[in-house]
């Protein structure tokens, strides 16, 4: 009988939401067990909701959203995004440079497909949001990971970036604020990355989906605003800042020196029209969503849920012997380090499975984010403080006796 195998292009792709740990959690739930899930960055199931005005807008606009839109998106949505780009000082952007997508996810995949020929190199951070590595790999690119340095607040290691550039390197990806570390990069670090990109004529891709989820009075700077002479592609969307991940609405903005990328832009236009357009009802709420841009601010200040949950998880993790952790400044992720010698850990996936089986706590092991050593894991701190405390109590108890080998 004829059988079908997956494309060999998928052989070297790892993507964090799949894999044996999640499969094991699903099997346990199917048996009626209750798993504490600290693994998915989806705000809605944890009691976060979109601003009412955004939900009402979707209801009001559904009737008129039945047809396809222009393949880049409704002009009303793109004009609203353009105003947002102006606030963030993105240089040389017009409505025609803005593409809406079914989430940032779809646009990452389009951006990589349009760019990479087999063997082209692209610099992607480690740890990364692994869709970037997966999309670049599937597009035929060779991903070269540069290290973000835990000892420097998880900022990109500029020397490592410089060391890894070759004549095949086409672009560098910057994820700021970062998933999974929760780091926010200061202007000086971004300027240094721009300088390297300038010297080596690299495209900068910047994933800024968490730019409105910043704490401690800090300000997010768009790297594209520092690079008017370079070609930059900036990604953003409503999934996180407006808690509407299910609406699937993201956007991508081309800025700076577009002259050097004319041919690449032709590719983007082609791929974007091949998928006809992004979800039109979701596009129809973009203007309203960007009008209530401050809707999440209350979560991020002292007394607000995300802020207090960060304090809770950070303090609880810090108190566990054998764990060290950098305090995140943005988004809702934390990426603690395990003392692998103390726990004899050589396999972080095994650690995640053991924790799940024994304590019913689901986290994502660091290698799911292309982190090269078996010594990290990511916690999503969207669940409320009570659940986070239960989970960290169980983790502390588990680690008090855990020895992998
Ligand atoms: N980029 C980063 C850094 C993310 O963490 C995520 C989702 O977790 C995405 C992109 C995907 O976002 P979207 O829902 O817009 O596809």
Short mmCIF file of C-alpha atoms and ligand atoms in Angstrom, two decimals:
data_model
loop_
_atom_site.label_atom_id
_atom_site.label_comp_id
_atom_site.label_asym_id
_atom_site.label_seq_id
_atom_site.Cartn_x
_atom_site.Cartn_y
_atom_site.Cartn_z
CA UNK A 1 0.00 0.00 0.00
CA UNK A 2 1.20 3.49 -0.78
CA UNK A 3 2.06 5.50 2.37
CA UNK A 4 2.79 9.16 2.78
CA UNK A 5 5.56 10.73 4.78
CA UNK A 6 6.02 14.31 5.79
CA UNK A 7 8.27 16.48 3.65
CA UNK A 8 11.93 16.02 4.51
CA UNK A 9 12.09 19.82 4.86
CA UNK A 10 10.40 19.30 8.23
CA UNK A 11 13.14 17.00 9.52
CA UNK A 12 15.18 19.77 11.11
CA UNK A 13 12.31 21.95 12.27
CA UNK A 14 11.43 22.11 15.94
CA UNK A 15 8.48 24.15 17.14
CA UNK A 16 7.71 24.53 20.82
CA UNK A 17 3.96 23.93 20.87
CA UNK A 18 4.36 20.40 19.50
CA UNK A 19 6.25 17.49 20.89
CA UNK A 20 6.11 14.74 23.50
CA UNK A 21 5.63 16.96 26.56
CA UNK A 22 2.44 18.55 25.23
CA UNK A 23 1.27 15.15 23.96
CA UNK A 24 1.79 13.69 27.44
CA UNK A 25 -0.19 16.56 29.01
CA UNK A 26 -3.05 15.97 26.57
CA UNK A 27 -3.02 12.24 27.41
CA UNK A 28 -3.15 13.03 31.13
CA UNK A 29 -6.06 15.43 30.63
CA UNK A 30 -7.89 12.83 28.58
CA UNK A 31 -7.60 10.56 31.68
CA UNK A 32 -9.31 13.32 33.72
CA UNK A 33 -6.15 14.66 35.40
CA UNK A 34 -5.90 18.42 35.95
CA UNK A 35 -2.67 19.86 34.54
CA UNK A 36 -1.42 23.32 35.58
CA UNK A 37 -0.58 24.85 32.23
CA UNK A 38 2.19 27.41 32.20
CA UNK A 39 3.05 26.83 28.57
CA UNK A 40 0.93 28.97 26.24
CA UNK A 41 0.97 32.72 25.67
CA UNK A 42 -2.76 32.99 25.05
CA UNK A 43 -4.29 35.60 27.40
CA UNK A 44 -8.01 34.89 26.98
CA UNK A 45 -8.26 31.51 28.80
CA UNK A 46 -6.67 33.14 31.85
CA UNK A 47 -9.45 35.68 32.29
CA UNK A 48 -8.05 38.50 30.16
CA UNK A 49 -10.44 40.02 27.66
CA UNK A 50 -10.34 42.55 24.85
CA UNK A 51 -11.59 46.09 25.45
CA UNK A 52 -15.40 46.04 25.14
CA UNK A 53 -15.26 48.66 22.37
CA UNK A 54 -13.17 46.27 20.24
CA UNK A 55 -15.59 43.39 20.71
CA UNK A 56 -18.58 45.65 19.94
CA UNK A 57 -16.83 46.89 16.82
CA UNK A 58 -16.37 43.32 15.57
CA UNK A 59 -20.09 42.66 16.06
CA UNK A 60 -21.07 45.90 14.30
CA UNK A 61 -18.73 45.32 11.37
CA UNK A 62 -19.35 41.63 10.70
CA UNK A 63 -22.12 42.33 8.16
CA UNK A 64 -19.87 44.49 6.01
CA UNK A 65 -16.85 42.18 6.32
CA UNK A 66 -18.03 39.31 4.18
CA UNK A 67 -15.92 39.87 1.11
CA UNK A 68 -12.18 39.70 0.45
CA UNK A 69 -10.27 42.91 1.03
CA UNK A 70 -7.24 44.25 -0.85
CA UNK A 71 -4.51 41.65 -0.35
CA UNK A 72 -2.51 43.98 1.93
CA UNK A 73 -5.63 44.86 3.92
CA UNK A 74 -8.40 47.45 4.31
CA UNK A 75 -7.10 50.96 3.83
CA UNK A 76 -8.83 52.05 7.04
CA UNK A 77 -6.85 49.42 9.01
CA UNK A 78 -3.59 50.29 7.29
CA UNK A 79 -4.08 54.01 7.91
CA UNK A 80 -4.57 53.30 11.61
CA UNK A 81 -1.39 51.18 11.60
CA UNK A 82 0.41 53.98 9.75
CA UNK A 83 -0.49 56.43 12.55
CA UNK A 84 0.90 53.93 15.04
CA UNK A 85 4.12 53.65 12.99
CA UNK A 86 4.44 57.43 13.07
CA UNK A 87 4.15 57.41 16.86
CA UNK A 88 6.99 54.87 16.92
CA UNK A 89 9.07 57.00 14.50
CA UNK A 90 9.35 54.40 11.74
CA UNK A 91 10.97 56.21 8.81
CA UNK A 92 9.75 56.36 5.21
CA UNK A 93 6.52 54.38 5.62
CA UNK A 94 3.33 54.81 3.60
CA UNK A 95 0.11 52.80 3.55
CA UNK A 96 1.48 50.70 0.65
CA UNK A 97 4.28 49.47 2.96
CA UNK A 98 1.85 47.90 5.43
CA UNK A 99 0.59 44.33 5.06
CA UNK A 100 -2.01 42.82 7.38
CA UNK A 101 -1.80 39.10 8.10
CA UNK A 102 -3.58 36.25 9.86
CA UNK A 103 -1.46 36.90 12.91
CA UNK A 104 2.22 37.81 12.84
CA UNK A 105 2.76 34.07 12.31
CA UNK A 106 1.55 34.14 8.71
CA UNK A 107 3.64 37.20 7.93
CA UNK A 108 6.82 35.68 9.36
CA UNK A 109 6.35 32.75 7.06
CA UNK A 110 5.71 35.01 4.02
CA UNK A 111 8.71 37.20 4.88
CA UNK A 112 11.03 34.19 5.09
CA UNK A 113 9.68 32.45 1.98
CA UNK A 114 10.13 35.58 -0.09
CA UNK A 115 13.73 36.11 1.09
CA UNK A 116 15.60 32.87 1.41
CA UNK A 117 17.16 30.73 -1.26
CA UNK A 118 18.65 27.38 -0.31
CA UNK A 119 21.83 27.95 1.67
CA UNK A 120 21.26 31.63 2.47
CA UNK A 121 22.06 32.42 6.10
CA UNK A 122 19.95 34.34 8.55
CA UNK A 123 20.85 35.32 12.11
CA UNK A 124 18.16 34.45 14.64
CA UNK A 125 18.45 34.82 18.43
CA UNK A 126 18.89 31.91 20.83
CA UNK A 127 16.63 31.60 22.64
CA UNK A 128 14.02 32.54 20.04
CA UNK A 129 10.31 32.36 19.42
CA UNK A 130 10.86 29.18 17.47
CA UNK A 131 8.45 29.95 14.65
CA UNK A 132 11.22 32.17 13.28
CA UNK A 133 13.71 29.29 13.09
CA UNK A 134 11.06 26.94 11.71
CA UNK A 135 9.93 29.37 8.98
CA UNK A 136 13.47 30.27 7.92
CA UNK A 137 14.45 26.59 7.79
CA UNK A 138 11.37 25.59 5.80
CA UNK A 139 12.15 28.37 3.35
CA UNK A 140 15.53 26.75 2.64
CA UNK A 141 17.60 29.11 4.79
CA UNK A 142 20.44 28.11 7.07
CA UNK A 143 19.63 29.48 10.49
CA UNK A 144 22.61 30.70 12.46
CA UNK A 145 21.69 31.36 16.08
CA UNK A 146 23.32 34.24 17.94
CA UNK A 147 23.38 34.14 21.71
CA UNK A 148 21.40 36.43 23.96
CA UNK A 149 23.41 36.77 27.13
CA UNK A 150 21.70 35.99 30.41
CA UNK A 151 24.47 37.74 32.33
CA UNK A 152 23.64 40.99 30.50
CA UNK A 153 19.89 40.94 31.09
CA UNK A 154 19.48 38.63 28.09
CA UNK A 155 20.63 41.31 25.61
CA UNK A 156 21.99 40.11 22.24
CA UNK A 157 25.71 39.37 22.39
CA UNK A 158 27.18 41.72 19.79
CA UNK A 159 30.51 39.88 19.59
CA UNK A 160 28.71 36.63 18.91
CA UNK A 161 26.67 38.31 16.17
CA UNK A 162 29.81 39.71 14.56
CA UNK A 163 31.59 36.35 14.75
CA UNK A 164 28.73 34.58 12.99
CA UNK A 165 28.29 36.88 9.98
CA UNK A 166 29.51 35.43 6.68
CA UNK A 167 29.16 36.54 3.08
CA UNK A 168 25.99 34.42 2.91
CA UNK A 169 24.24 36.27 5.76
CA UNK A 170 21.22 38.14 4.43
CA UNK A 171 19.40 39.32 7.51
CA UNK A 172 19.19 39.49 11.26
CA UNK A 173 16.07 38.85 13.33
CA UNK A 174 15.53 40.80 16.55
CA UNK A 175 12.70 39.84 18.92
CA UNK A 176 12.09 42.81 21.20
CA UNK A 177 10.50 42.55 23.72
CA UNK A 178 11.61 38.98 23.76
CA UNK A 179 9.77 35.70 24.03
CA UNK A 180 10.90 33.62 25.97
CA UNK A 181 13.15 35.84 28.14
CA UNK A 182 10.86 38.86 28.71
CA UNK A 183 13.85 41.14 27.98
CA UNK A 184 13.44 44.66 26.64
CA UNK A 185 16.43 46.02 24.74
CA UNK A 186 17.64 49.55 25.44
CA UNK A 187 18.32 52.06 22.68
CA UNK A 188 22.15 51.63 22.96
CA UNK A 189 21.94 47.89 22.30
CA UNK A 190 19.61 48.47 19.34
CA UNK A 191 21.98 51.09 17.95
CA UNK A 192 24.83 48.60 18.10
CA UNK A 193 22.78 45.99 16.23
CA UNK A 194 21.91 48.61 13.60
CA UNK A 195 25.59 49.43 13.22
CA UNK A 196 26.49 45.78 12.57
CA UNK A 197 23.61 45.48 10.09
CA UNK A 198 24.82 48.66 8.39
CA UNK A 199 28.40 47.41 8.07
CA UNK A 200 27.28 44.10 6.56
CA UNK A 201 24.25 45.33 4.56
CA UNK A 202 21.79 43.12 6.38
CA UNK A 203 18.00 43.40 6.43
CA UNK A 204 16.63 43.81 9.95
CA UNK A 205 13.49 41.85 10.82
CA UNK A 206 12.06 42.99 14.11
CA UNK A 207 9.26 41.17 15.92
CA UNK A 208 7.69 43.73 18.25
CA UNK A 209 4.42 42.00 19.10
CA UNK A 210 4.96 42.71 22.83
CA UNK A 211 5.87 46.40 22.46
CA UNK A 212 2.76 47.53 24.36
CA UNK A 213 3.37 45.13 27.26
CA UNK A 214 6.28 46.89 28.93
CA UNK A 215 6.64 47.41 32.70
CA UNK A 216 8.61 49.51 35.20
CA UNK A 217 8.04 52.80 33.35
CA UNK A 218 10.39 51.71 30.55
CA UNK A 219 9.93 52.74 26.95
CA UNK A 220 10.00 50.48 23.91
CA UNK A 221 12.14 51.75 21.03
CA UNK A 222 11.51 50.38 17.54
CA UNK A 223 14.82 49.38 16.00
CA UNK A 224 13.56 50.55 12.60
CA UNK A 225 13.35 54.10 13.97
CA UNK A 226 17.15 54.01 14.38
CA UNK A 227 17.82 52.73 10.87
CA UNK A 228 16.43 55.10 8.22
CA UNK A 229 19.27 54.12 5.85
CA UNK A 230 18.64 50.36 6.14
CA UNK A 231 15.75 48.18 5.01
CA UNK A 232 13.70 47.00 7.98
CA UNK A 233 10.60 44.88 8.36
CA UNK A 234 8.74 45.35 11.64
CA UNK A 235 6.07 42.93 12.88
CA UNK A 236 3.28 43.70 15.32
CA UNK A 237 -0.33 42.76 15.98
CA UNK A 238 -3.30 42.59 18.31
CA UNK A 239 -2.93 39.06 19.75
CA UNK A 240 -1.12 40.08 22.93
CA UNK A 241 -1.67 43.79 23.52
CA UNK A 242 -5.42 43.49 22.95
CA UNK A 243 -5.81 39.93 24.24
CA UNK A 244 -7.44 38.80 20.97
CA UNK A 245 -5.06 36.06 19.83
CA UNK A 246 -8.03 34.21 18.33
CA UNK A 247 -8.90 37.04 15.95
CA UNK A 248 -5.64 36.40 14.06
CA UNK A 249 -4.59 39.91 13.22
CA UNK A 250 -1.02 41.00 12.71
CA UNK A 251 0.83 43.42 10.47
CA UNK A 252 4.22 43.89 8.87
CA UNK A 253 5.72 47.27 7.97
CA UNK A 254 8.50 47.96 5.47
CA UNK A 255 10.58 51.00 6.33
CA UNK A 256 13.83 52.82 5.63
CA UNK A 257 15.72 52.17 2.42
CA UNK A 258 13.18 50.30 0.28
CA UNK A 259 15.13 50.99 -2.93
CA UNK A 260 17.60 48.19 -2.14
CA UNK A 261 14.80 45.66 -1.66
CA UNK A 262 12.61 46.24 -4.72
CA UNK A 263 12.85 42.68 -5.90
CA UNK A 264 12.23 41.26 -2.44
CA UNK A 265 9.17 43.51 -2.09
CA UNK A 266 7.83 42.09 -5.40
CA UNK A 267 8.07 38.67 -3.74
CA UNK A 268 6.16 39.90 -0.68
CA UNK A 269 3.41 41.33 -2.88
CA UNK A 270 3.18 38.07 -4.80
CA UNK A 271 2.96 35.87 -1.70
CA UNK A 272 0.58 38.22 0.01
CA UNK A 273 -1.81 38.17 -2.94
CA UNK A 274 -1.55 34.36 -3.18
CA UNK A 275 -3.28 34.08 0.19
CA UNK A 276 -5.87 36.61 -1.12
CA UNK A 277 -6.11 38.64 2.09
CA UNK A 278 -6.12 38.35 5.87
CA UNK A 279 -9.26 37.87 7.98
CA UNK A 280 -11.46 40.87 7.15
CA UNK A 281 -13.61 40.99 10.33
CA UNK A 282 -10.37 41.15 12.34
CA UNK A 283 -9.02 43.93 10.11
CA UNK A 284 -12.19 45.90 10.73
CA UNK A 285 -11.37 46.31 14.45
CA UNK A 286 -7.79 47.52 13.99
CA UNK A 287 -8.68 51.21 14.07
CA UNK A 288 -10.77 50.86 17.21
CA UNK A 289 -8.10 48.67 18.85
CA UNK A 290 -5.38 51.21 18.13
CA UNK A 291 -7.66 53.97 19.40
CA UNK A 292 -7.82 52.12 22.76
CA UNK A 293 -4.09 51.53 22.77
CA UNK A 294 -3.78 52.04 26.51
CA UNK A 295 -6.32 49.37 27.38
CA UNK A 296 -3.67 47.02 28.83
CA UNK A 297 -1.77 49.67 30.79
CA UNK A 298 -3.71 48.91 33.98
CA UNK A 299 -2.39 45.31 33.91
CA UNK A 300 1.21 46.48 33.80
CA UNK A 301 1.36 48.83 36.81
CA UNK A 302 1.67 47.88 40.48
CA UNK A 303 -1.67 46.35 41.48
CA UNK A 304 -2.31 45.20 37.89
CA UNK A 305 -2.49 41.50 37.07
CA UNK A 306 0.51 41.08 34.79
CA UNK A 307 2.73 43.18 37.06
CA UNK A 308 1.70 41.35 40.24
CA UNK A 309 1.96 37.95 38.56
CA UNK A 310 5.49 38.81 37.44
CA UNK A 311 6.46 39.80 40.99
CA UNK A 312 4.94 36.57 42.30
CA UNK A 313 6.64 34.23 39.82
CA UNK A 314 9.99 36.00 40.00
CA UNK A 315 10.14 35.96 43.80
CA UNK A 316 8.92 32.37 44.02
CA UNK A 317 11.47 31.10 41.49
CA UNK A 318 14.32 33.04 43.08
CA UNK A 319 13.61 31.35 46.38
CA UNK A 320 13.97 27.81 44.97
CA UNK A 321 17.44 26.30 45.62
CA UNK A 322 19.08 25.42 42.29
CA UNK A 323 17.17 28.03 40.24
CA UNK A 324 18.43 31.45 39.22
CA UNK A 325 16.45 33.91 37.16
CA UNK A 326 16.61 37.32 35.46
CA UNK A 327 13.61 39.54 36.14
CA UNK A 328 11.64 40.11 32.94
CA UNK A 329 10.69 43.66 31.98
CA UNK A 330 8.08 43.01 29.33
CA UNK A 331 5.61 40.49 27.87
CA UNK A 332 4.48 37.68 30.21
CA UNK A 333 7.30 35.14 30.06
CA UNK A 334 10.15 34.22 32.38
CA UNK A 335 13.10 31.97 31.47
CA UNK A 336 14.72 30.54 34.62
CA UNK A 337 18.00 28.66 34.78
CA UNK A 338 18.44 25.26 36.41
CA UNK A 339 21.63 24.23 38.15
CA UNK A 340 22.23 21.22 35.92
CA UNK A 341 25.07 19.86 38.09
CA UNK A 342 22.95 19.89 41.21
CA UNK A 343 20.05 18.13 39.49
CA UNK A 344 22.24 16.02 37.14
CA UNK A 345 20.18 17.29 34.21
CA UNK A 346 21.42 16.43 30.74
CA UNK A 347 18.08 16.41 28.91
CA UNK A 348 15.69 19.32 29.43
CA UNK A 349 12.80 17.62 27.64
CA UNK A 350 13.12 14.75 30.10
CA UNK A 351 13.06 17.29 32.94
CA UNK A 352 9.81 18.79 31.58
CA UNK A 353 8.27 15.32 31.22
CA UNK A 354 9.30 14.27 34.72
CA UNK A 355 7.87 17.47 36.23
CA UNK A 356 4.64 16.98 34.30
CA UNK A 357 4.20 13.32 35.26
CA UNK A 358 5.08 13.82 38.89
CA UNK A 359 3.56 17.24 39.67
CA UNK A 360 1.15 17.91 36.79
CA UNK A 361 2.86 21.19 35.94
CA UNK A 362 3.39 21.91 32.24
CA UNK A 363 6.28 24.18 31.22
CA UNK A 364 8.29 24.38 27.97
CA UNK A 365 11.91 23.23 28.07
CA UNK A 366 14.50 25.68 26.80
CA UNK A 367 15.54 23.63 23.79
CA UNK A 368 12.02 24.28 22.44
CA UNK A 369 13.33 27.83 21.92
CA UNK A 370 16.54 26.68 20.26
CA UNK A 371 18.50 27.28 23.44
CA UNK A 372 21.67 25.18 23.10
CA UNK A 373 22.03 23.91 26.70
CA UNK A 374 19.64 21.74 28.76
CA UNK A 375 19.49 24.29 31.59
CA UNK A 376 16.47 26.54 31.02
CA UNK A 377 12.71 26.42 30.83
CA UNK A 378 9.97 28.94 30.12
CA UNK A 379 7.02 29.80 32.30
CA UNK A 380 4.09 31.83 30.99
CA UNK A 381 2.86 33.88 33.95
CA UNK A 382 -0.60 34.66 32.62
CA UNK A 383 -2.36 32.43 35.22
CA UNK A 384 -3.46 34.19 38.40
CA UNK A 385 -1.26 34.47 41.49
CA UNK A 386 -2.95 31.60 43.27
CA UNK A 387 -2.27 29.17 40.44
CA UNK A 388 1.30 30.44 40.05
CA UNK A 389 1.91 29.85 43.76
CA UNK A 390 0.55 26.32 43.56
CA UNK A 391 2.71 25.62 40.52
CA UNK A 392 5.91 27.00 42.06
CA UNK A 393 5.27 25.15 45.34
CA UNK A 394 5.01 21.95 43.34
CA UNK A 395 8.16 22.82 41.38
CA UNK A 396 10.10 23.51 44.59
CA UNK A 397 8.93 20.24 46.06
CA UNK A 398 9.84 18.36 42.88
CA UNK A 399 13.33 19.86 42.71
CA UNK A 400 14.05 19.15 46.37
CA UNK A 401 14.63 15.50 45.46
CA UNK A 402 15.00 15.46 41.65
CA UNK A 403 18.16 13.96 40.21
CA UNK A 404 17.89 13.06 36.55
CA UNK A 405 20.55 10.36 36.45
N1 LIG B 1 6.01 36.59 17.65
C1 LIG B 1 6.25 36.29 18.93
C2 LIG B 1 7.55 36.73 19.56
C3 LIG B 1 5.33 35.54 19.67
O1 LIG B 1 5.59 35.24 20.94
C4 LIG B 1 4.13 35.11 19.04
C5 LIG B 1 3.14 34.29 19.75
O2 LIG B 1 3.33 33.84 20.86
C6 LIG B 1 3.93 35.46 17.70
C7 LIG B 1 4.89 36.20 17.03
C8 LIG B 1 2.69 35.04 16.95
O3 LIG B 1 1.70 35.99 17.07
P1 LIG B 1 0.35 35.96 16.27
O4 LIG B 1 -0.73 35.56 17.21
O5 LIG B 1 0.17 37.39 15.81
O6 LIG B 1 0.50 35.02 15.15
#
